[in-house]
mmCIF file of C-alpha atoms in Angstrom:
data_model
loop_
_atom_site.group_PDB
_atom_site.id
_atom_site.type_symbol
_atom_site.label_atom_id
_atom_site.label_comp_id
_atom_site.label_asym_id
_atom_site.label_seq_id
_atom_site.Cartn_x
_atom_site.Cartn_y
_atom_site.Cartn_z
ATOM 1 C CA UNK A 83 -12.901 -6.626 -27.929
ATOM 2 C CA UNK A 84 -10.587 -9.506 -28.501
ATOM 3 C CA UNK A 85 -10.023 -12.257 -25.964
ATOM 4 C CA UNK A 86 -6.586 -10.977 -25.188
ATOM 5 C CA UNK A 87 -7.963 -7.523 -24.498
ATOM 6 C CA UNK A 88 -10.876 -9.033 -22.428
ATOM 7 C CA UNK A 89 -8.443 -10.972 -20.251
ATOM 8 C CA UNK A 90 -6.283 -7.864 -19.757
ATOM 9 C CA UNK A 91 -9.370 -5.998 -18.677
ATOM 10 C CA UNK A 92 -10.289 -8.804 -16.209
ATOM 11 C CA UNK A 93 -6.778 -8.633 -14.710
ATOM 12 C CA UNK A 94 -7.163 -4.906 -14.193
ATOM 13 C CA UNK A 95 -10.676 -5.218 -12.716
ATOM 14 C CA UNK A 96 -9.565 -8.051 -10.420
ATOM 15 C CA UNK A 97 -6.590 -5.904 -9.074
ATOM 16 C CA UNK A 98 -8.973 -3.088 -8.311
ATOM 17 C CA UNK A 99 -11.942 -5.072 -6.932
ATOM 18 C CA UNK A 100 -10.285 -7.976 -5.230
ATOM 19 C CA UNK A 101 -10.148 -6.413 -1.657
ATOM 20 C CA UNK A 102 -13.783 -5.320 -1.932
ATOM 21 C CA UNK A 103 -14.895 -8.757 -3.011
ATOM 22 C CA UNK A 104 -13.056 -10.442 -0.130
ATOM 23 C CA UNK A 105 -14.299 -7.949 2.370
ATOM 24 C CA UNK A 106 -17.977 -8.126 1.167
ATOM 25 C CA UNK A 107 -17.868 -11.945 1.217
ATOM 26 C CA UNK A 108 -16.348 -12.000 4.709
ATOM 27 C CA UNK A 109 -19.181 -9.858 6.039
ATOM 28 C CA UNK A 110 -21.556 -12.519 4.663
ATOM 29 C CA UNK A 111 -19.802 -15.810 5.488
ATOM 30 C CA UNK A 112 -17.746 -14.674 8.472
ATOM 31 C CA UNK A 113 -14.773 -16.584 7.341
ATOM 32 C CA UNK A 114 -11.741 -15.021 5.592
ATOM 33 C CA UNK A 115 -10.482 -18.223 3.778
ATOM 34 C CA UNK A 116 -14.003 -18.931 2.527
ATOM 35 C CA UNK A 117 -14.389 -15.369 1.352
ATOM 36 C CA UNK A 118 -11.166 -15.580 -0.569
ATOM 37 C CA UNK A 119 -12.398 -18.792 -2.251
ATOM 38 C CA UNK A 120 -15.710 -17.140 -3.217
ATOM 39 C CA UNK A 121 -13.848 -14.151 -4.737
ATOM 40 C CA UNK A 122 -11.660 -16.496 -6.694
ATOM 41 C CA UNK A 123 -14.753 -18.308 -7.872
ATOM 42 C CA UNK A 124 -16.192 -15.108 -9.168
ATOM 43 C CA UNK A 125 -12.978 -14.398 -11.093
ATOM 44 C CA UNK A 126 -13.105 -17.776 -12.715
ATOM 45 C CA UNK A 127 -16.691 -17.197 -13.757
ATOM 46 C CA UNK A 128 -15.748 -13.948 -15.320
ATOM 47 C CA UNK A 129 -12.855 -15.473 -17.195
ATOM 48 C CA UNK A 130 -15.352 -17.895 -18.782
ATOM 49 C CA UNK A 131 -18.247 -15.578 -19.314
ATOM 50 C CA UNK A 132 -16.806 -12.094 -20.251
ATOM 51 C CA UNK A 133 -14.989 -13.277 -23.512
ATOM 52 C CA UNK A 134 -18.384 -14.359 -24.853
ATOM 53 C CA UNK A 135 -20.828 -11.831 -23.325
ATOM 54 C CA UNK A 136 -18.462 -8.803 -23.110
ATOM 55 C CA UNK A 137 -17.281 -6.808 -20.101
ATOM 56 C CA UNK A 138 -20.295 -5.667 -18.136
ATOM 57 C CA UNK A 139 -21.048 -2.010 -17.493
ATOM 58 C CA UNK A 140 -20.154 -2.264 -13.893
ATOM 59 C CA UNK A 141 -17.597 -5.176 -13.612
ATOM 60 C CA UNK A 142 -17.165 -4.750 -9.873
ATOM 61 C CA UNK A 143 -20.884 -5.150 -9.144
ATOM 62 C CA UNK A 144 -21.041 -8.162 -11.594
ATOM 63 C CA UNK A 145 -18.201 -9.867 -9.661
ATOM 64 C CA UNK A 146 -19.862 -9.097 -6.229
ATOM 65 C CA UNK A 147 -23.090 -10.658 -7.527
ATOM 66 C CA UNK A 148 -21.335 -13.728 -8.844
ATOM 67 C CA UNK A 149 -19.524 -14.233 -5.518
ATOM 68 C CA UNK A 150 -22.789 -13.841 -3.751
ATOM 69 C CA UNK A 151 -24.407 -16.568 -5.893
ATOM 70 C CA UNK A 152 -21.568 -18.854 -5.011
ATOM 71 C CA UNK A 153 -22.155 -18.047 -1.323
ATOM 72 C CA UNK A 154 -25.761 -18.906 -1.682
ATOM 73 C CA UNK A 155 -24.923 -22.177 -3.264
ATOM 74 C CA UNK A 156 -22.536 -22.908 -0.439
ATOM 75 C CA UNK A 157 -25.212 -22.022 2.135
ATOM 76 C CA UNK A 158 -27.635 -24.462 0.516
ATOM 77 C CA UNK A 159 -25.041 -27.205 0.391
ATOM 78 C CA UNK A 160 -24.313 -26.809 4.027
ATOM 79 C CA UNK A 161 -28.053 -26.629 4.825
ATOM 80 C CA UNK A 162 -27.702 -23.328 6.769
ATOM 81 C CA UNK A 163 -30.680 -21.713 8.213
ATOM 82 C CA UNK A 164 -33.397 -20.740 5.785
ATOM 83 C CA UNK A 165 -33.552 -17.234 7.221
ATOM 84 C CA UNK A 166 -29.874 -16.580 6.287
ATOM 85 C CA UNK A 167 -30.615 -17.971 2.802
ATOM 86 C CA UNK A 168 -33.668 -15.698 2.304
ATOM 87 C CA UNK A 169 -31.637 -12.775 3.572
ATOM 88 C CA UNK A 170 -28.730 -13.238 1.201
ATOM 89 C CA UNK A 171 -31.028 -13.982 -1.686
ATOM 90 C CA UNK A 172 -32.986 -10.837 -1.100
ATOM 91 C CA UNK A 173 -29.773 -8.947 -0.928
ATOM 92 C CA UNK A 174 -28.725 -10.415 -4.286
ATOM 93 C CA UNK A 175 -31.955 -9.440 -5.887
ATOM 94 C CA UNK A 176 -31.539 -5.849 -4.904
ATOM 95 C CA UNK A 177 -27.921 -5.924 -6.026
ATOM 96 C CA UNK A 178 -28.780 -6.926 -9.464
ATOM 97 C CA UNK A 179 -31.322 -4.096 -9.843
ATOM 98 C CA UNK A 180 -29.016 -1.283 -8.932
ATOM 99 C CA UNK A 181 -25.309 -0.250 -9.105
ATOM 100 C CA UNK A 182 -23.930 -0.685 -5.513
ATOM 101 C CA UNK A 183 -22.254 2.267 -3.671
ATOM 102 C CA UNK A 184 -19.286 0.488 -1.961
ATOM 103 C CA UNK A 185 -18.595 3.548 0.151
ATOM 104 C CA UNK A 186 -22.082 3.787 1.727
ATOM 105 C CA UNK A 187 -22.203 3.225 5.382
ATOM 106 C CA UNK A 188 -23.853 -0.002 6.507
ATOM 107 C CA UNK A 189 -24.554 -0.563 10.145
ATOM 108 C CA UNK A 190 -22.027 1.238 12.246
ATOM 109 C CA UNK A 191 -20.132 4.429 12.482
ATOM 110 C CA UNK A 192 -17.523 3.309 9.992
ATOM 111 C CA UNK A 193 -19.776 1.544 7.510
ATOM 112 C CA UNK A 194 -16.969 0.147 5.291
ATOM 113 C CA UNK A 195 -16.348 -3.553 4.757
ATOM 114 C CA UNK A 196 -12.710 -2.882 3.889
ATOM 115 C CA UNK A 197 -12.100 -1.079 7.151
ATOM 116 C CA UNK A 198 -13.859 -3.864 9.076
ATOM 117 C CA UNK A 199 -11.602 -6.314 7.438
ATOM 118 C CA UNK A 200 -8.473 -4.286 8.290
ATOM 119 C CA UNK A 201 -9.488 -4.040 11.965
ATOM 120 C CA UNK A 202 -10.305 -7.782 11.999
ATOM 121 C CA UNK A 203 -6.994 -8.624 10.525
ATOM 122 C CA UNK A 204 -5.231 -6.416 13.086
ATOM 123 C CA UNK A 205 -6.590 -8.393 16.133
ATOM 124 C CA UNK A 206 -4.188 -8.475 19.113
ATOM 125 C CA UNK A 207 -4.352 -12.273 18.951
ATOM 126 C CA UNK A 208 -1.985 -12.035 15.931
ATOM 127 C CA UNK A 209 1.612 -10.942 16.052
ATOM 128 C CA UNK A 210 2.392 -7.575 14.422
ATOM 129 C CA UNK A 211 4.070 -9.291 11.476
ATOM 130 C CA UNK A 212 1.089 -11.577 10.907
ATOM 131 C CA UNK A 213 -1.355 -8.549 11.117
ATOM 132 C CA UNK A 214 0.510 -6.766 8.459
ATOM 133 C CA UNK A 215 1.022 -9.718 6.178
ATOM 134 C CA UNK A 216 -2.598 -10.732 6.362
ATOM 135 C CA UNK A 217 -4.020 -7.322 5.836
ATOM 136 C CA UNK A 218 -1.643 -6.552 2.909
ATOM 137 C CA UNK A 219 -2.607 -9.873 1.333
ATOM 138 C CA UNK A 220 -6.403 -9.307 1.826
ATOM 139 C CA UNK A 221 -6.755 -5.473 1.342
ATOM 140 C CA UNK A 222 -3.771 -4.647 -0.754
ATOM 141 C CA UNK A 223 -4.079 -7.824 -2.940
ATOM 142 C CA UNK A 224 -0.313 -8.143 -2.652
ATOM 143 C CA UNK A 225 1.373 -11.381 -3.568
ATOM 144 C CA UNK A 226 3.432 -13.139 -0.950
ATOM 145 C CA UNK A 227 6.545 -12.140 -2.906
ATOM 146 C CA UNK A 228 5.567 -8.410 -2.712
ATOM 147 C CA UNK A 229 4.757 -8.620 0.944
ATOM 148 C CA UNK A 230 8.146 -10.355 1.558
ATOM 149 C CA UNK A 231 9.861 -7.590 -0.296
ATOM 150 C CA UNK A 232 8.076 -4.960 1.920
ATOM 151 C CA UNK A 233 9.178 -6.826 5.042
ATOM 152 C CA UNK A 234 12.639 -7.729 3.804
ATOM 153 C CA UNK A 235 12.014 -11.370 4.811
ATOM 154 C CA UNK A 236 11.785 -14.617 2.875
ATOM 155 C CA UNK A 237 8.684 -15.464 0.899
ATOM 156 C CA UNK A 238 8.008 -18.759 2.777
ATOM 157 C CA UNK A 239 7.833 -16.871 6.020
ATOM 158 C CA UNK A 240 5.181 -14.592 4.730
ATOM 159 C CA UNK A 241 3.214 -17.521 3.329
ATOM 160 C CA UNK A 242 3.205 -19.241 6.742
ATOM 161 C CA UNK A 243 2.172 -16.026 8.496
ATOM 162 C CA UNK A 244 -0.792 -15.594 6.250
ATOM 163 C CA UNK A 245 -1.997 -19.141 6.680
ATOM 164 C CA UNK A 246 -1.579 -19.211 10.400
ATOM 165 C CA UNK A 247 -3.213 -15.865 10.842
ATOM 166 C CA UNK A 248 -6.319 -16.899 8.895
ATOM 167 C CA UNK A 249 -6.502 -20.075 11.002
ATOM 168 C CA UNK A 250 -6.093 -18.158 14.266
ATOM 169 C CA UNK A 251 -8.944 -15.752 13.403
ATOM 170 C CA UNK A 252 -11.233 -18.586 12.350
ATOM 171 C CA UNK A 253 -10.536 -20.765 15.390
ATOM 172 C CA UNK A 254 -10.937 -17.813 17.835
ATOM 173 C CA UNK A 255 -14.216 -16.701 16.122
ATOM 174 C CA UNK A 256 -12.959 -13.110 15.817
ATOM 175 C CA UNK A 257 -15.894 -11.015 14.871
ATOM 176 C CA UNK A 258 -15.959 -9.124 11.589
ATOM 177 C CA UNK A 259 -16.249 -5.607 13.012
ATOM 178 C CA UNK A 260 -14.635 -2.342 13.984
ATOM 179 C CA UNK A 261 -14.213 -2.549 17.698
ATOM 180 C CA UNK A 262 -14.905 0.393 20.012
ATOM 181 C CA UNK A 263 -13.168 2.007 22.945
ATOM 182 C CA UNK A 264 -9.860 0.810 24.222
ATOM 183 C CA UNK A 265 -9.733 -2.254 21.844
ATOM 184 C CA UNK A 266 -10.018 0.149 18.863
ATOM 185 C CA UNK A 267 -7.134 2.272 20.118
ATOM 186 C CA UNK A 268 -5.072 -0.848 20.714
ATOM 187 C CA UNK A 269 -5.399 -1.980 17.097
ATOM 188 C CA UNK A 270 -5.012 1.547 15.697
ATOM 189 C CA UNK A 271 -1.238 1.584 15.292
ATOM 190 C CA UNK A 272 -1.258 -1.660 13.290
ATOM 191 C CA UNK A 273 -4.153 -0.354 11.171
ATOM 192 C CA UNK A 274 -2.209 2.882 10.366
ATOM 193 C CA UNK A 275 0.897 0.823 9.590
ATOM 194 C CA UNK A 276 -1.012 -1.409 7.193
ATOM 195 C CA UNK A 277 -2.582 1.512 5.411
ATOM 196 C CA UNK A 278 0.742 3.138 4.857
ATOM 197 C CA UNK A 279 2.324 -0.097 3.549
ATOM 198 C CA UNK A 280 -0.549 -0.367 1.139
ATOM 199 C CA UNK A 281 0.124 3.251 0.041
ATOM 200 C CA UNK A 282 3.808 2.532 -0.272
ATOM 201 C CA UNK A 283 3.132 -0.507 -2.598
ATOM 202 C CA UNK A 284 0.996 1.759 -4.728
ATOM 203 C CA UNK A 285 3.450 4.591 -4.707
ATOM 204 C CA UNK A 286 6.517 2.446 -5.639
ATOM 205 C CA UNK A 287 5.510 -1.017 -6.664
ATOM 206 C CA UNK A 288 7.910 -3.686 -5.482
ATOM 207 C CA UNK A 289 7.468 -5.836 -8.650
ATOM 208 C CA UNK A 290 6.010 -5.887 -12.038
ATOM 209 C CA UNK A 291 5.861 -3.716 -15.147
ATOM 210 C CA UNK A 292 4.465 -0.576 -13.554
ATOM 211 C CA UNK A 293 6.400 1.980 -11.457
ATOM 212 C CA UNK A 294 3.218 2.912 -9.604
ATOM 213 C CA UNK A 295 -0.165 1.141 -8.750
ATOM 214 C CA UNK A 296 -2.464 4.163 -8.517
ATOM 215 C CA UNK A 297 -5.504 2.089 -7.332
ATOM 216 C CA UNK A 298 -3.593 1.190 -4.164
ATOM 217 C CA UNK A 299 -2.556 4.863 -3.583
ATOM 218 C CA UNK A 300 -6.206 5.790 -3.864
ATOM 219 C CA UNK A 301 -7.427 2.946 -1.600
ATOM 220 C CA UNK A 302 -4.941 3.859 1.028
ATOM 221 C CA UNK A 303 -5.866 7.520 0.857
ATOM 222 C CA UNK A 304 -9.587 6.602 1.108
ATOM 223 C CA UNK A 305 -9.007 4.299 4.068
ATOM 224 C CA UNK A 306 -6.781 6.915 5.769
ATOM 225 C CA UNK A 307 -9.417 9.585 5.367
ATOM 226 C CA UNK A 308 -12.072 7.284 6.801
ATOM 227 C CA UNK A 309 -9.960 6.571 9.933
ATOM 228 C CA UNK A 310 -9.263 10.362 10.343
ATOM 229 C CA UNK A 311 -13.009 11.038 10.252
ATOM 230 C CA UNK A 312 -13.583 8.239 12.662
ATOM 231 C CA UNK A 313 -10.916 9.223 15.204
ATOM 232 C CA UNK A 314 -10.517 12.990 14.749
ATOM 233 C CA UNK A 315 -8.584 13.478 18.085
ATOM 234 C CA UNK A 316 -5.781 10.960 17.147
ATOM 235 C CA UNK A 317 -2.771 13.118 15.966
ATOM 236 C CA UNK A 318 -0.999 10.236 14.254
ATOM 237 C CA UNK A 319 -4.024 9.491 12.060
ATOM 238 C CA UNK A 320 -3.914 13.042 10.635
ATOM 239 C CA UNK A 321 -0.079 12.623 10.413
ATOM 240 C CA UNK A 322 -0.478 9.534 8.203
ATOM 241 C CA UNK A 323 -3.107 11.311 6.081
ATOM 242 C CA UNK A 324 -0.811 14.383 5.743
ATOM 243 C CA UNK A 325 2.083 12.097 4.649
ATOM 244 C CA UNK A 326 0.010 10.287 2.104
ATOM 245 C CA UNK A 327 -1.679 13.395 0.680
ATOM 246 C CA UNK A 328 1.708 15.143 0.133
ATOM 247 C CA UNK A 329 3.441 12.150 -1.353
ATOM 248 C CA UNK A 330 0.367 11.384 -3.616
ATOM 249 C CA UNK A 331 0.522 14.996 -4.955
ATOM 250 C CA UNK A 332 3.725 14.073 -6.942
ATOM 251 C CA UNK A 333 2.136 11.194 -8.784
ATOM 252 C CA UNK A 334 1.663 12.765 -12.097
ATOM 253 C CA UNK A 335 5.261 13.998 -12.171
ATOM 254 C CA UNK A 336 6.779 10.665 -11.168
ATOM 255 C CA UNK A 337 6.157 8.673 -14.377
ATOM 256 C CA UNK A 338 7.243 9.654 -17.877
ATOM 257 C CA UNK A 339 4.943 9.129 -20.881
ATOM 258 C CA UNK A 340 6.787 5.774 -21.645
ATOM 259 C CA UNK A 341 6.190 4.571 -18.117
ATOM 260 C CA UNK A 342 9.743 5.068 -16.954
ATOM 261 C CA UNK A 343 10.360 6.608 -13.416
ATOM 262 C CA UNK A 344 11.162 10.191 -12.831
ATOM 263 C CA UNK A 345 13.153 10.829 -9.738
ATOM 264 C CA UNK A 346 12.256 13.604 -7.203
ATOM 265 C CA UNK A 347 14.837 16.206 -8.293
ATOM 266 C CA UNK A 348 14.140 15.669 -11.936
ATOM 267 C CA UNK A 349 10.286 16.086 -11.667
ATOM 268 C CA UNK A 350 8.421 19.020 -13.126
ATOM 269 C CA UNK A 351 7.078 20.524 -9.922
ATOM 270 C CA UNK A 352 4.382 22.345 -11.830
ATOM 271 C CA UNK A 353 2.721 18.950 -12.172
ATOM 272 C CA UNK A 354 2.496 18.511 -8.471
ATOM 273 C CA UNK A 355 -1.068 18.567 -7.327
ATOM 274 C CA UNK A 356 -1.404 21.713 -5.219
ATOM 275 C CA UNK A 357 -4.852 20.688 -3.906
ATOM 276 C CA UNK A 358 -3.393 17.419 -2.448
ATOM 277 C CA UNK A 359 -0.418 19.474 -1.004
ATOM 278 C CA UNK A 360 -2.906 21.939 0.602
ATOM 279 C CA UNK A 361 -4.884 19.024 2.085
ATOM 280 C CA UNK A 362 -1.651 17.486 3.374
ATOM 281 C CA UNK A 363 -0.305 20.535 4.945
ATOM 282 C CA UNK A 364 -3.694 21.124 6.586
ATOM 283 C CA UNK A 365 -3.694 17.639 8.028
ATOM 284 C CA UNK A 366 -0.102 18.121 9.185
ATOM 285 C CA UNK A 367 -1.064 21.356 11.003
ATOM 286 C CA UNK A 368 -3.961 19.530 12.693
ATOM 287 C CA UNK A 369 -1.700 16.623 13.723
ATOM 288 C CA UNK A 370 0.864 19.040 15.239
ATOM 289 C CA UNK A 371 -1.903 20.934 17.048
ATOM 290 C CA UNK A 372 -3.230 17.746 18.637
ATOM 291 C CA UNK A 373 0.041 16.570 20.092
ATOM 292 C CA UNK A 374 3.348 18.266 20.881
ATOM 293 C CA UNK A 375 5.058 14.883 20.929
ATOM 294 C CA UNK A 376 5.213 14.102 17.130
ATOM 295 C CA UNK A 377 4.863 10.487 16.161
ATOM 296 C CA UNK A 378 6.597 8.754 13.206
ATOM 297 C CA UNK A 379 3.903 9.625 10.584
ATOM 298 C CA UNK A 380 3.717 13.265 11.612
ATOM 299 C CA UNK A 381 7.558 13.475 11.456
ATOM 300 C CA UNK A 382 7.558 11.914 7.987
ATOM 301 C CA UNK A 383 4.825 14.270 6.941
ATOM 302 C CA UNK A 384 6.970 17.160 8.093
ATOM 303 C CA UNK A 385 9.815 15.831 5.846
ATOM 304 C CA UNK A 386 7.430 15.508 2.944
ATOM 305 C CA UNK A 387 6.268 19.082 3.660
ATOM 306 C CA UNK A 388 9.750 20.430 3.245
ATOM 307 C CA UNK A 389 9.876 19.070 -0.325
ATOM 308 C CA UNK A 390 6.319 20.206 -1.062
ATOM 309 C CA UNK A 391 7.091 23.809 0.018
ATOM 310 C CA UNK A 392 10.233 23.903 -2.217
ATOM 311 C CA UNK A 393 9.264 25.302 -5.553
ATOM 312 C CA UNK A 394 12.728 24.370 -6.862
ATOM 313 C CA UNK A 395 15.091 21.505 -5.686
ATOM 314 C CA UNK A 396 17.630 24.148 -4.544
ATOM 315 C CA UNK A 397 15.001 25.724 -2.232
ATOM 316 C CA UNK A 398 14.822 22.531 -0.179
ATOM 317 C CA UNK A 399 15.474 23.008 3.599
ATOM 318 C CA UNK A 400 17.936 20.118 3.921
ATOM 319 C CA UNK A 401 18.900 21.237 7.497
ATOM 320 C CA UNK A 402 15.335 20.853 8.777
ATOM 321 C CA UNK A 403 15.040 17.511 6.901
ATOM 322 C CA UNK A 404 18.184 16.125 8.592
ATOM 323 C CA UNK A 405 16.830 17.288 11.975
ATOM 324 C CA UNK A 406 13.512 15.618 11.412
ATOM 325 C CA UNK A 407 15.110 12.383 10.394
ATOM 326 C CA UNK A 408 17.296 12.504 13.485
ATOM 327 C CA UNK A 409 14.189 12.736 15.666
ATOM 328 C CA UNK A 410 12.535 10.086 13.629
ATOM 329 C CA UNK A 411 15.478 7.725 14.186
ATOM 330 C CA UNK A 412 14.969 8.177 17.955
ATOM 331 C CA UNK A 413 11.214 7.735 17.913
ATOM 332 C CA UNK A 414 11.092 4.867 15.462
ATOM 333 C CA UNK A 415 14.560 3.318 15.111
ATOM 334 C CA UNK A 416 14.922 1.535 11.776
ATOM 335 C CA UNK A 417 17.708 0.971 9.205
ATOM 336 C CA UNK A 418 15.603 2.389 6.419
ATOM 337 C CA UNK A 419 15.196 5.596 8.378
ATOM 338 C CA UNK A 420 18.923 5.713 8.848
ATOM 339 C CA UNK A 421 19.371 5.164 5.124
ATOM 340 C CA UNK A 422 17.047 8.060 4.340
ATOM 341 C CA UNK A 423 18.818 10.251 6.915
ATOM 342 C CA UNK A 424 22.180 9.491 5.153
ATOM 343 C CA UNK A 425 20.678 10.708 1.850
ATOM 344 C CA UNK A 426 19.473 13.903 3.538
ATOM 345 C CA UNK A 427 23.017 14.400 5.060
ATOM 346 C CA UNK A 428 24.535 13.921 1.627
ATOM 347 C CA UNK A 429 22.497 16.997 0.388
ATOM 348 C CA UNK A 430 23.203 19.032 3.471
ATOM 349 C CA UNK A 431 26.765 18.216 4.097
ATOM 350 C CA UNK A 432 27.998 16.762 0.827
ATOM 351 C CA UNK A 433 28.066 13.242 -0.784
ATOM 352 C CA UNK A 434 31.198 12.169 1.142
ATOM 353 C CA UNK A 435 29.443 12.722 4.489
ATOM 354 C CA UNK A 436 26.383 10.680 3.280
ATOM 355 C CA UNK A 437 28.586 7.903 1.919
ATOM 356 C CA UNK A 438 30.326 7.596 5.271
ATOM 357 C CA UNK A 439 26.971 6.895 6.939
ATOM 358 C CA UNK A 440 25.816 4.555 4.116
ATOM 359 C CA UNK A 441 28.964 2.452 4.594
ATOM 360 C CA UNK A 442 28.185 2.071 8.276
ATOM 361 C CA UNK A 443 24.777 0.590 7.351
ATOM 362 C CA UNK A 444 26.065 -1.870 4.804
ATOM 363 C CA UNK A 445 26.683 -4.643 7.260
ATOM 364 C CA UNK A 446 23.135 -4.469 8.824
ATOM 365 C CA UNK A 447 21.378 -7.852 8.284
ATOM 366 C CA UNK A 448 17.997 -6.174 7.733
ATOM 367 C CA UNK A 449 19.379 -4.220 4.720
ATOM 368 C CA UNK A 450 20.860 -7.261 3.041
ATOM 369 C CA UNK A 451 19.007 -7.697 -0.227
ATOM 370 C CA UNK A 452 17.448 -4.218 0.022
ATOM 371 C CA UNK A 453 18.134 -2.754 -3.334
ATOM 372 C CA UNK A 454 17.968 0.851 -2.265
ATOM 373 C CA UNK A 455 21.164 0.493 -0.320
ATOM 374 C CA UNK A 456 23.398 -0.062 -3.295
ATOM 375 C CA UNK A 457 21.266 2.331 -5.316
ATOM 376 C CA UNK A 458 21.855 5.159 -2.882
ATOM 377 C CA UNK A 459 25.477 4.223 -2.493
ATOM 378 C CA UNK A 460 25.926 4.250 -6.269
ATOM 379 C CA UNK A 461 24.446 7.682 -6.608
ATOM 380 C CA UNK A 462 26.754 9.078 -4.001
ATOM 381 C CA UNK A 463 29.818 7.378 -5.589
ATOM 382 C CA UNK A 464 28.667 8.948 -8.960
ATOM 383 C CA UNK A 465 28.578 12.386 -7.373
ATOM 384 C CA UNK A 466 32.167 11.890 -6.053
ATOM 385 C CA UNK A 467 33.396 10.810 -9.491
ATOM 386 C CA UNK A 468 34.080 7.223 -8.520
ATOM 387 C CA UNK A 469 32.490 5.996 -11.692
ATOM 388 C CA UNK A 470 33.542 2.324 -11.852
ATOM 389 C CA UNK A 471 32.451 1.823 -8.214
ATOM 390 C CA UNK A 472 29.250 3.556 -9.009
ATOM 391 C CA UNK A 473 28.665 1.348 -12.036
ATOM 392 C CA UNK A 474 29.137 -1.777 -9.998
ATOM 393 C CA UNK A 475 26.649 -0.576 -7.362
ATOM 394 C CA UNK A 476 23.980 0.474 -9.891
ATOM 395 C CA UNK A 477 24.269 -2.853 -11.513
ATOM 396 C CA UNK A 478 23.973 -4.707 -8.170
ATOM 397 C CA UNK A 479 20.908 -2.670 -7.368
ATOM 398 C CA UNK A 480 19.328 -3.526 -10.756
ATOM 399 C CA UNK A 481 19.844 -7.177 -10.081
ATOM 400 C CA UNK A 482 18.125 -6.908 -6.744
ATOM 401 C CA UNK A 483 14.968 -4.985 -7.656
ATOM 402 C CA UNK A 484 11.930 -6.779 -9.089
ATOM 403 C CA UNK A 485 10.248 -3.651 -10.519
ATOM 404 C CA UNK A 486 10.952 -3.582 -14.312
ATOM 405 C CA UNK A 487 10.920 0.265 -14.788
ATOM 406 C CA UNK A 488 13.226 0.753 -11.784
ATOM 407 C CA UNK A 489 15.591 -1.955 -13.124
ATOM 408 C CA UNK A 490 15.687 -0.219 -16.490
ATOM 409 C CA UNK A 491 16.479 3.179 -14.820
ATOM 410 C CA UNK A 492 19.288 1.623 -12.657
ATOM 411 C CA UNK A 493 20.846 -0.137 -15.669
ATOM 412 C CA UNK A 494 20.744 3.125 -17.653
ATOM 413 C CA UNK A 495 22.527 4.896 -14.764
ATOM 414 C CA UNK A 496 25.110 2.096 -14.731
ATOM 415 C CA UNK A 497 25.767 2.555 -18.391
ATOM 416 C CA UNK A 498 26.030 6.411 -17.944
ATOM 417 C CA UNK A 499 29.035 5.684 -15.499
ATOM 418 C CA UNK A 500 30.993 4.362 -18.510
ATOM 419 C CA UNK A 501 30.400 7.342 -20.813
#
């Protein structure tokens, strides 16, 4: 394998393993910033060693062992208790003799370092925005630019939130654990929101050369299923799992062989994963049985289910989707929800009705810089035959997105307006 190929492999491995490395080191050193430094040290060691020695059979275990070695060195330098040094050293010796199972339960009813890290990052000491930013940075491995895109706020704001959140957790001595009882319930809404944002970044990457980041989709699904197992009586947990399962079922149909995006109504629905759809519909049924008052995830799962049950685009129950979006707009008011409702209205009542709603949203500050607003507006203008206006809006949306496949798709649609 050439050095270039090795470095590409390292980049791919790092994207997959980064969160596990940080979580594992946080459990050891009880400090998030230090854990991130140890994970970065392991990456640097791999960048030096793997081009000469080759990529190891289990690169994730290799990186974890390298990070642990750095932790041991740090314990020695700081003259920490010999008992802790022996414990970590013994851990490392066992690690080198076997391939670790990262999903194996450790010492509580969750038994998952990543989930511990999420609950720690969602401590009520932090603001909602800080919790989301920190957890997306640590668990999702998102850059500050990607998180800023997800929150529709400036990058420096996100950078400050992450730094302050880590400092607050360290200074308060927040334990690295999954809390119980009322404290667990208090943090649950933030945990679910973070898991779904991680899923969304995997499902439609905000930046880069890939339309999707499947490893984030899988990680969010895994974490959602763990939380559902942990809290089986929480309706919204099952609602979130239902939503993610159904959306993930379309993954194979969303990307063409050349990597370009395939939009919902152009997808080959035979490629939709019926197993995931079945799991999602079952989770939705469980969520609806647990609570008559449907929360935002259960409502969104209901919308996704309307698409999943339609074997052809023309079979979609747009009336029900509009109704569900209207309820969602009351339960969780949000400009993006209103944007999606406008799209549903355009299919139910025609593009002119949808465009009227879109134009009412255009002045909202939160949607300024949100590329899907001009993208949706362009699509409706195209359907109305207003080609020059559509071309301008497609071009504007292309300039605003940072995802390369999406930019290419939008520019192609802009060109189609002139033909």
